[in-house]
Amino acid sequence: MGAVLAVVLGASLAGCSSTGGRRAEERAAASQAASEGHSAVNTPRWTFAMITHSGDGDTFWDIVQKGAKEAAGKDNINFLYSHNDEAQQQAQLVQAAIDKKVDGIIVSLAKPEAMKDVVAKATAAGIPVITVNSGSAESKAYGALTHIGQDESIAGEAVGDELNTRDRKNVLCVLHEQGNVGHEQRCAGVKKNFEGKTTNLYVDGTNMPDVQASIEAKLQTDKSIDAVVTLGAPFADAAVQAKNSAGSDAEIDTFDLNAKVAAGLKAKTLGFAVDQQPFLQGYEAVDLLWLYRFNRNVLGGGLPVLTGPQVITAADADELAEYTARGTR
């Protein structure tokens, strides 16, 4: 009996070991394939288009794209990206994606009214839509599966709270894209929770010298400003230069994170940054569209899938340096 049991047990263990080994090898192969940009799935080669309101040279959207492309490589997706900071042109790019009969659309809604009709056309054509970054309030009403990003009002309120802990009294909130509802919500959130004075400053975000000059002039005019909040990482450095030129002691803080912001945090030329994890916005948008096409999965339960806000300070800069250097944070 003992011999029989030993044989049976040995065979059983061998079978489990063999199966476990095969599964481990399969998982390792899939992981390796994904890391090399090859598909880790055997689903059809669907085409997903992402259309954003980004202007040229916006490093934030470079990070979003990296996330999207990483997920696309894993999910066997043909990924198309286009952008225009003019709402009408962005809508036309969405229409072009519809005409191509893509299998899914990812779109930002910085100026939602201009995008409403074309998003409706996409859903009417049977193309699933996910919104990212901006337009969380309109996403569901426009027929999108879900929205991925941070709640801009909540993010602004977090900034207001952080400024309070730093004992700031007079903050300048710099908006670099007029008409962008997300930007308005950020500064409104700051004003809601901040116990001091809040002033909005509108600048031309496509003209960095103008951004710097406008901030500098404001700091020279009002010496009581002790904090400047920019709404995007590329504008933080302009604010630092403006502060130096104006001879101001104001703390410079910013929404969003990149390598230069991380370096500024470490050097303490910046006070803090609010990270909404753009890599995750791109990655999850592609992944959730794939899950919907493959298995009709939807996340969020009718609410946005939040990727932020996360307040980053000098204490976090070293830990994130590796990721900001490679352009994924």
mmCIF file of C-alpha atoms in Angstrom:
data_model
loop_
_atom_site.group_PDB
_atom_site.id
_atom_site.type_symbol
_atom_site.label_atom_id
_atom_site.label_comp_id
_atom_site.label_asym_id
_atom_site.label_seq_id
_atom_site.Cartn_x
_atom_site.Cartn_y
_atom_site.Cartn_z
ATOM 1 C CA MET A 1 0.000 0.000 0.000
ATOM 2 C CA GLY A 2 2.856 2.358 0.951
ATOM 3 C CA ALA A 3 4.597 1.696 -2.361
ATOM 4 C CA VAL A 4 1.383 2.340 -4.316
ATOM 5 C CA LEU A 5 0.786 5.606 -2.462
ATOM 6 C CA ALA A 6 4.357 6.670 -3.079
ATOM 7 C CA VAL A 7 3.999 6.052 -6.812
ATOM 8 C CA VAL A 8 0.647 7.875 -6.983
ATOM 9 C CA LEU A 9 1.925 10.781 -4.907
ATOM 10 C CA GLY A 10 5.077 11.017 -6.973
ATOM 11 C CA ALA A 11 3.072 11.061 -10.207
ATOM 12 C CA SER A 12 0.732 13.654 -8.770
ATOM 13 C CA LEU A 13 3.568 15.901 -7.659
ATOM 14 C CA ALA A 14 5.292 15.494 -10.992
ATOM 15 C CA GLY A 15 2.081 16.472 -12.774
ATOM 16 C CA CYS A 16 1.610 19.546 -10.558
ATOM 17 C CA SER A 17 5.234 20.536 -10.969
ATOM 18 C CA SER A 18 5.034 20.136 -14.728
ATOM 19 C CA THR A 19 1.834 22.164 -14.988
ATOM 20 C CA GLY A 20 3.135 24.825 -12.633
ATOM 21 C CA GLY A 21 6.350 24.997 -14.590
ATOM 22 C CA ARG A 22 4.530 25.429 -17.889
ATOM 23 C CA ARG A 23 2.305 28.151 -16.441
ATOM 24 C CA ALA A 24 5.268 29.969 -14.949
ATOM 25 C CA GLU A 25 7.062 29.790 -18.290
ATOM 26 C CA GLU A 26 3.964 31.076 -20.087
ATOM 27 C CA ARG A 27 3.658 33.985 -17.676
ATOM 28 C CA ALA A 28 7.352 34.781 -18.047
ATOM 29 C CA ALA A 29 7.088 34.644 -21.840
ATOM 30 C CA ALA A 30 4.060 36.928 -21.818
ATOM 31 C CA SER A 31 5.830 39.381 -19.538
ATOM 32 C CA GLN A 32 8.930 39.341 -21.727
ATOM 33 C CA ALA A 33 6.836 39.856 -24.859
ATOM 34 C CA ALA A 34 5.070 42.831 -23.314
ATOM 35 C CA SER A 35 8.328 44.400 -22.166
ATOM 36 C CA GLU A 36 9.730 44.101 -25.696
ATOM 37 C CA GLY A 37 6.641 45.714 -27.194
ATOM 38 C CA HIS A 38 5.259 42.474 -28.606
ATOM 39 C CA SER A 39 1.703 41.314 -28.056
ATOM 40 C CA ALA A 40 1.033 39.247 -24.960
ATOM 41 C CA VAL A 41 -2.469 38.292 -26.126
ATOM 42 C CA ASN A 42 -3.931 36.473 -29.102
ATOM 43 C CA THR A 43 -6.973 38.696 -29.630
ATOM 44 C CA PRO A 44 -7.569 40.393 -33.023
ATOM 45 C CA ARG A 45 -5.393 43.342 -34.000
ATOM 46 C CA TRP A 46 -7.852 46.065 -33.148
ATOM 47 C CA THR A 47 -7.161 49.724 -33.926
ATOM 48 C CA PHE A 48 -7.616 52.339 -31.202
ATOM 49 C CA ALA A 49 -7.306 56.067 -31.837
ATOM 50 C CA MET A 50 -6.426 58.634 -29.176
ATOM 51 C CA ILE A 51 -7.257 62.263 -29.951
ATOM 52 C CA THR A 52 -6.268 64.930 -27.440
ATOM 53 C CA HIS A 53 -6.325 68.703 -27.028
ATOM 54 C CA SER A 54 -2.538 68.837 -26.639
ATOM 55 C CA GLY A 55 -0.523 71.599 -28.230
ATOM 56 C CA ASP A 56 2.840 70.944 -29.845
ATOM 57 C CA GLY A 57 5.684 70.137 -27.467
ATOM 58 C CA ASP A 58 3.552 69.409 -24.407
ATOM 59 C CA THR A 59 5.608 66.893 -22.433
ATOM 60 C CA PHE A 60 2.595 65.875 -20.355
ATOM 61 C CA TRP A 61 1.006 64.249 -23.393
ATOM 62 C CA ASP A 62 4.285 62.566 -24.320
ATOM 63 C CA ILE A 63 3.940 60.647 -21.050
ATOM 64 C CA VAL A 64 0.286 59.808 -21.768
ATOM 65 C CA GLN A 65 1.349 58.429 -25.147
ATOM 66 C CA LYS A 66 4.076 56.305 -23.610
ATOM 67 C CA GLY A 67 1.541 54.670 -21.331
ATOM 68 C CA ALA A 68 -0.879 54.094 -24.184
ATOM 69 C CA LYS A 69 1.803 52.610 -26.437
ATOM 70 C CA GLU A 70 3.002 50.289 -23.656
ATOM 71 C CA ALA A 71 -0.503 48.902 -23.228
ATOM 72 C CA ALA A 72 -1.032 48.738 -27.000
ATOM 73 C CA GLY A 73 2.089 46.620 -27.438
ATOM 74 C CA LYS A 74 0.882 44.225 -24.759
ATOM 75 C CA ASP A 75 -2.691 44.069 -26.066
ATOM 76 C CA ASN A 76 -1.964 43.617 -29.791
ATOM 77 C CA ILE A 77 -3.426 47.049 -30.571
ATOM 78 C CA ASN A 78 -2.663 49.247 -33.570
ATOM 79 C CA PHE A 79 -2.439 52.608 -31.785
ATOM 80 C CA LEU A 80 -3.062 55.906 -33.579
ATOM 81 C CA TYR A 81 -2.411 59.278 -31.954
ATOM 82 C CA SER A 82 -3.377 62.766 -33.095
ATOM 83 C CA HIS A 83 -3.892 66.083 -31.360
ATOM 84 C CA ASN A 84 -4.892 69.708 -31.805
ATOM 85 C CA ASP A 85 -5.307 72.424 -29.219
ATOM 86 C CA GLU A 86 -8.120 74.022 -31.240
ATOM 87 C CA ALA A 87 -11.391 72.358 -30.274
ATOM 88 C CA GLN A 88 -12.905 72.387 -33.771
ATOM 89 C CA GLN A 89 -9.817 70.759 -35.253
ATOM 90 C CA GLN A 90 -9.768 68.176 -32.463
ATOM 91 C CA ALA A 91 -13.387 67.327 -33.287
ATOM 92 C CA GLN A 92 -12.428 66.892 -36.948
ATOM 93 C CA LEU A 93 -9.692 64.464 -35.933
ATOM 94 C CA VAL A 94 -12.261 62.425 -34.005
ATOM 95 C CA GLN A 95 -14.463 62.405 -37.100
ATOM 96 C CA ALA A 96 -11.512 61.171 -39.165
ATOM 97 C CA ALA A 97 -11.080 58.283 -36.715
ATOM 98 C CA ILE A 98 -14.787 57.437 -37.062
ATOM 99 C CA ASP A 99 -14.427 57.469 -40.850
ATOM 100 C CA LYS A 100 -11.537 55.008 -40.534
ATOM 101 C CA LYS A 101 -13.895 52.695 -38.607
ATOM 102 C CA VAL A 102 -11.486 52.302 -35.723
ATOM 103 C CA ASP A 103 -12.350 49.814 -32.990
ATOM 104 C CA GLY A 104 -12.151 52.267 -30.106
ATOM 105 C CA ILE A 105 -11.611 55.967 -29.435
ATOM 106 C CA ILE A 106 -9.879 57.702 -26.527
ATOM 107 C CA VAL A 107 -10.519 61.439 -26.330
ATOM 108 C CA SER A 108 -9.910 64.354 -23.966
ATOM 109 C CA LEU A 109 -12.715 66.849 -23.376
ATOM 110 C CA ALA A 110 -10.935 70.078 -22.468
ATOM 111 C CA LYS A 111 -13.661 71.996 -24.322
ATOM 112 C CA PRO A 112 -16.542 69.563 -23.982
ATOM 113 C CA GLU A 113 -19.270 71.419 -25.870
ATOM 114 C CA ALA A 114 -17.190 71.396 -29.032
ATOM 115 C CA MET A 115 -16.732 67.624 -28.741
ATOM 116 C CA LYS A 116 -20.258 66.622 -27.764
ATOM 117 C CA ASP A 117 -21.683 65.952 -31.242
ATOM 118 C CA VAL A 118 -18.707 64.057 -32.616
ATOM 119 C CA VAL A 119 -18.484 61.819 -29.533
ATOM 120 C CA ALA A 120 -22.186 61.065 -30.032
ATOM 121 C CA LYS A 121 -21.431 60.137 -33.662
ATOM 122 C CA ALA A 122 -18.752 57.713 -32.506
ATOM 123 C CA THR A 123 -21.037 55.937 -30.049
ATOM 124 C CA ALA A 124 -23.848 55.886 -32.649
ATOM 125 C CA ALA A 125 -21.436 54.163 -35.021
ATOM 126 C CA GLY A 126 -20.857 51.467 -32.398
ATOM 127 C CA ILE A 127 -17.348 52.646 -31.511
ATOM 128 C CA PRO A 128 -16.663 52.468 -27.757
ATOM 129 C CA VAL A 129 -15.301 55.729 -26.333
ATOM 130 C CA ILE A 130 -13.238 56.380 -23.215
ATOM 131 C CA THR A 131 -12.476 59.932 -22.115
ATOM 132 C CA VAL A 132 -9.202 60.857 -20.433
ATOM 133 C CA ASN A 133 -7.690 63.738 -18.504
ATOM 134 C CA SER A 134 -10.438 66.343 -18.892
ATOM 135 C CA GLY A 135 -14.215 66.254 -19.115
ATOM 136 C CA SER A 136 -15.042 63.907 -16.247
ATOM 137 C CA ALA A 137 -18.320 65.730 -15.582
ATOM 138 C CA GLU A 138 -19.487 65.335 -19.197
ATOM 139 C CA SER A 139 -18.052 61.896 -19.970
ATOM 140 C CA LYS A 140 -21.008 59.762 -18.913
ATOM 141 C CA ALA A 141 -23.615 62.100 -20.416
ATOM 142 C CA TYR A 142 -21.792 61.995 -23.745
ATOM 143 C CA GLY A 143 -21.992 58.193 -23.817
ATOM 144 C CA ALA A 144 -18.394 57.283 -22.912
ATOM 145 C CA LEU A 145 -17.749 53.962 -21.169
ATOM 146 C CA THR A 146 -15.790 55.689 -18.409
ATOM 147 C CA HIS A 147 -13.435 58.572 -17.681
ATOM 148 C CA ILE A 148 -9.810 58.147 -16.577
ATOM 149 C CA GLY A 149 -7.983 60.985 -14.875
ATOM 150 C CA GLN A 150 -8.078 63.123 -11.795
ATOM 151 C CA ASP A 151 -11.050 65.119 -10.570
ATOM 152 C CA GLU A 152 -9.792 68.625 -11.273
ATOM 153 C CA SER A 153 -11.804 70.244 -8.499
ATOM 154 C CA ILE A 154 -10.529 67.735 -5.928
ATOM 155 C CA ALA A 155 -6.973 68.278 -7.206
ATOM 156 C CA GLY A 156 -7.333 72.031 -6.821
ATOM 157 C CA GLU A 157 -8.697 71.603 -3.318
ATOM 158 C CA ALA A 158 -5.675 69.438 -2.443
ATOM 159 C CA VAL A 159 -3.413 72.272 -3.585
ATOM 160 C CA GLY A 160 -5.351 74.732 -1.443
ATOM 161 C CA ASP A 161 -4.916 72.470 1.573
ATOM 162 C CA GLU A 162 -1.182 72.079 0.917
ATOM 163 C CA LEU A 163 -0.750 75.847 0.619
ATOM 164 C CA ASN A 164 -2.515 76.261 3.955
ATOM 165 C CA THR A 165 -0.071 73.855 5.625
ATOM 166 C CA ARG A 166 2.766 75.963 4.196
ATOM 167 C CA ASP A 167 1.238 79.091 5.702
ATOM 168 C CA ARG A 168 0.875 80.895 2.360
ATOM 169 C CA LYS A 169 -1.341 83.974 2.211
ATOM 170 C CA ASN A 170 -1.551 85.188 -1.399
ATOM 171 C CA VAL A 171 -1.464 82.757 -4.326
ATOM 172 C CA LEU A 172 -1.321 83.406 -8.059
ATOM 173 C CA CYS A 173 -2.933 80.646 -10.157
ATOM 174 C CA VAL A 174 -1.585 80.677 -13.735
ATOM 175 C CA LEU A 175 -3.940 79.376 -16.452
ATOM 176 C CA HIS A 176 -2.162 78.688 -19.737
ATOM 177 C CA GLU A 177 -5.132 77.696 -21.929
ATOM 178 C CA GLN A 178 -8.241 79.856 -21.954
ATOM 179 C CA GLY A 179 -11.497 77.946 -22.269
ATOM 180 C CA ASN A 180 -10.096 74.753 -20.753
ATOM 181 C CA VAL A 181 -12.719 73.757 -18.182
ATOM 182 C CA GLY A 182 -10.254 71.564 -16.295
ATOM 183 C CA HIS A 183 -7.947 74.514 -15.710
ATOM 184 C CA GLU A 184 -10.792 76.647 -14.426
ATOM 185 C CA GLN A 185 -11.801 73.833 -12.067
ATOM 186 C CA ARG A 186 -8.269 73.521 -10.718
ATOM 187 C CA CYS A 187 -7.975 77.195 -9.806
ATOM 188 C CA ALA A 188 -11.530 77.216 -8.437
ATOM 189 C CA GLY A 189 -10.601 74.243 -6.236
ATOM 190 C CA VAL A 190 -7.537 76.093 -4.968
ATOM 191 C CA LYS A 191 -9.681 79.119 -4.134
ATOM 192 C CA LYS A 192 -12.299 76.979 -2.390
ATOM 193 C CA ASN A 193 -9.921 75.453 0.163
ATOM 194 C CA PHE A 194 -7.184 78.063 0.378
ATOM 195 C CA GLU A 195 -7.648 80.348 3.368
ATOM 196 C CA GLY A 196 -5.765 83.261 1.803
ATOM 197 C CA LYS A 197 -6.212 85.355 -1.342
ATOM 198 C CA THR A 198 -6.346 83.723 -4.782
ATOM 199 C CA THR A 199 -5.851 85.548 -8.096
ATOM 200 C CA ASN A 200 -6.096 83.990 -11.561
ATOM 201 C CA LEU A 201 -3.624 84.981 -14.269
ATOM 202 C CA TYR A 202 -4.336 84.032 -17.890
ATOM 203 C CA VAL A 203 -1.315 83.574 -20.154
ATOM 204 C CA ASP A 204 -0.631 82.299 -23.677
ATOM 205 C CA GLY A 205 0.690 78.811 -23.057
ATOM 206 C CA THR A 206 1.983 78.510 -26.630
ATOM 207 C CA ASN A 207 4.405 81.383 -26.020
ATOM 208 C CA MET A 208 6.742 80.595 -23.118
ATOM 209 C CA PRO A 209 8.487 84.009 -23.107
ATOM 210 C CA ASP A 210 5.036 85.582 -22.744
ATOM 211 C CA VAL A 211 4.243 83.222 -19.858
ATOM 212 C CA GLN A 212 7.423 84.221 -18.050
ATOM 213 C CA ALA A 213 6.933 87.942 -18.722
ATOM 214 C CA SER A 214 3.314 87.885 -17.539
ATOM 215 C CA ILE A 215 4.185 86.135 -14.263
ATOM 216 C CA GLU A 216 7.166 88.424 -13.715
ATOM 217 C CA ALA A 217 5.048 91.548 -14.221
ATOM 218 C CA LYS A 218 2.463 90.300 -11.735
ATOM 219 C CA LEU A 219 5.112 89.493 -9.124
ATOM 220 C CA GLN A 220 6.662 92.934 -9.565
ATOM 221 C CA THR A 221 3.270 94.622 -9.248
ATOM 222 C CA ASP A 222 2.157 92.694 -6.156
ATOM 223 C CA LYS A 223 5.007 91.939 -3.773
ATOM 224 C CA SER A 224 2.611 90.225 -1.343
ATOM 225 C CA ILE A 225 2.212 87.205 -3.629
ATOM 226 C CA ASP A 226 3.949 84.382 -1.750
ATOM 227 C CA ALA A 227 2.961 81.409 -3.947
ATOM 228 C CA VAL A 228 2.598 80.823 -7.676
ATOM 229 C CA VAL A 229 0.755 77.725 -8.914
ATOM 230 C CA THR A 230 1.210 76.693 -12.547
ATOM 231 C CA LEU A 231 -1.160 74.188 -14.117
ATOM 232 C CA GLY A 232 1.378 72.190 -16.107
ATOM 233 C CA ALA A 233 4.950 71.010 -15.597
ATOM 234 C CA PRO A 234 6.460 72.891 -18.581
ATOM 235 C CA PHE A 235 5.334 76.207 -17.067
ATOM 236 C CA ALA A 236 6.910 75.683 -13.660
ATOM 237 C CA ASP A 237 10.393 76.558 -14.917
ATOM 238 C CA ALA A 238 9.070 79.752 -16.539
ATOM 239 C CA ALA A 239 7.563 80.699 -13.192
ATOM 240 C CA VAL A 240 10.904 80.072 -11.439
ATOM 241 C CA GLN A 241 12.671 82.327 -13.960
ATOM 242 C CA ALA A 242 9.997 84.995 -13.519
ATOM 243 C CA LYS A 243 10.360 84.843 -9.756
ATOM 244 C CA ASN A 244 14.131 85.307 -9.976
ATOM 245 C CA SER A 245 13.855 88.189 -12.413
ATOM 246 C CA ALA A 246 11.227 89.890 -10.269
ATOM 247 C CA GLY A 247 13.271 89.463 -7.086
ATOM 248 C CA SER A 248 10.310 87.712 -5.484
ATOM 249 C CA ASP A 249 10.341 85.305 -2.547
ATOM 250 C CA ALA A 250 7.204 83.487 -3.748
ATOM 251 C CA GLU A 251 7.159 79.692 -3.630
ATOM 252 C CA ILE A 252 6.615 78.073 -7.032
ATOM 253 C CA ASP A 253 4.318 75.035 -7.084
ATOM 254 C CA THR A 254 2.849 73.159 -10.021
ATOM 255 C CA PHE A 255 0.402 70.625 -11.283
ATOM 256 C CA ASP A 256 1.965 67.648 -13.065
ATOM 257 C CA LEU A 257 5.381 66.061 -12.913
ATOM 258 C CA ASN A 258 8.299 65.568 -15.260
ATOM 259 C CA ALA A 259 12.088 65.197 -14.944
ATOM 260 C CA LYS A 260 12.669 68.944 -14.703
ATOM 261 C CA VAL A 261 10.012 69.325 -12.013
ATOM 262 C CA ALA A 262 11.503 66.414 -10.041
ATOM 263 C CA ALA A 263 14.912 68.098 -10.233
ATOM 264 C CA GLY A 264 13.358 71.370 -9.088
ATOM 265 C CA LEU A 265 11.749 69.666 -6.124
ATOM 266 C CA LYS A 266 15.063 68.101 -5.148
ATOM 267 C CA ALA A 267 16.857 71.449 -5.487
ATOM 268 C CA LYS A 268 13.984 73.108 -3.598
ATOM 269 C CA THR A 269 13.410 75.693 -6.331
ATOM 270 C CA LEU A 270 9.899 74.227 -6.382
ATOM 271 C CA GLY A 271 7.759 73.617 -3.313
ATOM 272 C CA PHE A 272 5.518 70.766 -4.423
ATOM 273 C CA ALA A 273 3.885 69.217 -7.473
ATOM 274 C CA VAL A 274 0.533 67.510 -7.984
ATOM 275 C CA ASP A 275 0.908 64.311 -9.996
ATOM 276 C CA GLN A 276 -2.083 62.919 -11.881
ATOM 277 C CA GLN A 277 -0.025 60.056 -13.353
ATOM 278 C CA PRO A 278 -0.417 60.676 -17.105
ATOM 279 C CA PHE A 279 1.306 57.374 -17.971
ATOM 280 C CA LEU A 280 -1.502 55.609 -16.148
ATOM 281 C CA GLN A 281 -4.142 57.605 -18.017
ATOM 282 C CA GLY A 282 -2.821 56.412 -21.381
ATOM 283 C CA TYR A 283 -2.137 52.851 -20.254
ATOM 284 C CA GLU A 284 -5.487 52.308 -18.574
ATOM 285 C CA ALA A 285 -7.448 53.887 -21.429
ATOM 286 C CA VAL A 286 -6.025 51.394 -23.944
ATOM 287 C CA ASP A 287 -6.271 48.491 -21.511
ATOM 288 C CA LEU A 288 -9.897 49.233 -20.622
ATOM 289 C CA LEU A 289 -10.886 49.531 -24.278
ATOM 290 C CA TRP A 290 -9.216 46.168 -24.891
ATOM 291 C CA LEU A 291 -11.082 44.656 -21.932
ATOM 292 C CA TYR A 292 -14.350 46.035 -23.257
ATOM 293 C CA ARG A 293 -13.774 44.641 -26.761
ATOM 294 C CA PHE A 294 -12.584 41.302 -25.377
ATOM 295 C CA ASN A 295 -14.921 40.759 -22.441
ATOM 296 C CA ARG A 296 -17.338 43.733 -22.205
ATOM 297 C CA ASN A 297 -15.682 44.806 -18.955
ATOM 298 C CA VAL A 298 -16.218 48.363 -17.693
ATOM 299 C CA LEU A 299 -14.589 49.950 -14.647
ATOM 300 C CA GLY A 300 -15.761 52.859 -12.541
ATOM 301 C CA GLY A 301 -19.372 51.913 -11.921
ATOM 302 C CA GLY A 302 -20.495 55.111 -13.624
ATOM 303 C CA LEU A 303 -17.889 57.203 -11.800
ATOM 304 C CA PRO A 304 -14.457 58.358 -13.053
ATOM 305 C CA VAL A 305 -11.437 56.125 -12.539
ATOM 306 C CA LEU A 306 -9.148 58.476 -10.612
ATOM 307 C CA THR A 307 -5.389 58.587 -11.258
ATOM 308 C CA GLY A 308 -4.712 61.480 -8.866
ATOM 309 C CA PRO A 309 -4.109 63.811 -7.218
ATOM 310 C CA GLN A 310 -0.885 62.872 -5.442
ATOM 311 C CA VAL A 311 1.108 65.679 -3.798
ATOM 312 C CA ILE A 312 4.843 65.245 -4.489
ATOM 313 C CA THR A 313 7.488 67.070 -2.440
ATOM 314 C CA ALA A 314 11.273 67.137 -2.168
ATOM 315 C CA ALA A 315 11.080 64.030 0.025
ATOM 316 C CA ASP A 316 9.671 62.071 -2.936
ATOM 317 C CA ALA A 317 11.983 63.423 -5.630
ATOM 318 C CA ASP A 318 14.784 60.840 -5.288
ATOM 319 C CA GLU A 319 12.374 57.921 -5.322
ATOM 320 C CA LEU A 320 10.757 59.140 -8.556
ATOM 321 C CA ALA A 321 13.937 60.299 -10.314
ATOM 322 C CA GLU A 322 14.412 57.011 -12.186
ATOM 323 C CA TYR A 323 10.899 57.173 -13.619
ATOM 324 C CA THR A 324 10.906 60.859 -14.503
ATOM 325 C CA ALA A 325 14.264 60.376 -16.239
ATOM 326 C CA ARG A 326 12.812 57.722 -18.523
ATOM 327 C CA GLY A 327 9.736 59.843 -19.186
ATOM 328 C CA THR A 328 7.068 57.699 -17.548
ATOM 329 C CA ARG A 329 6.356 59.954 -14.516
#
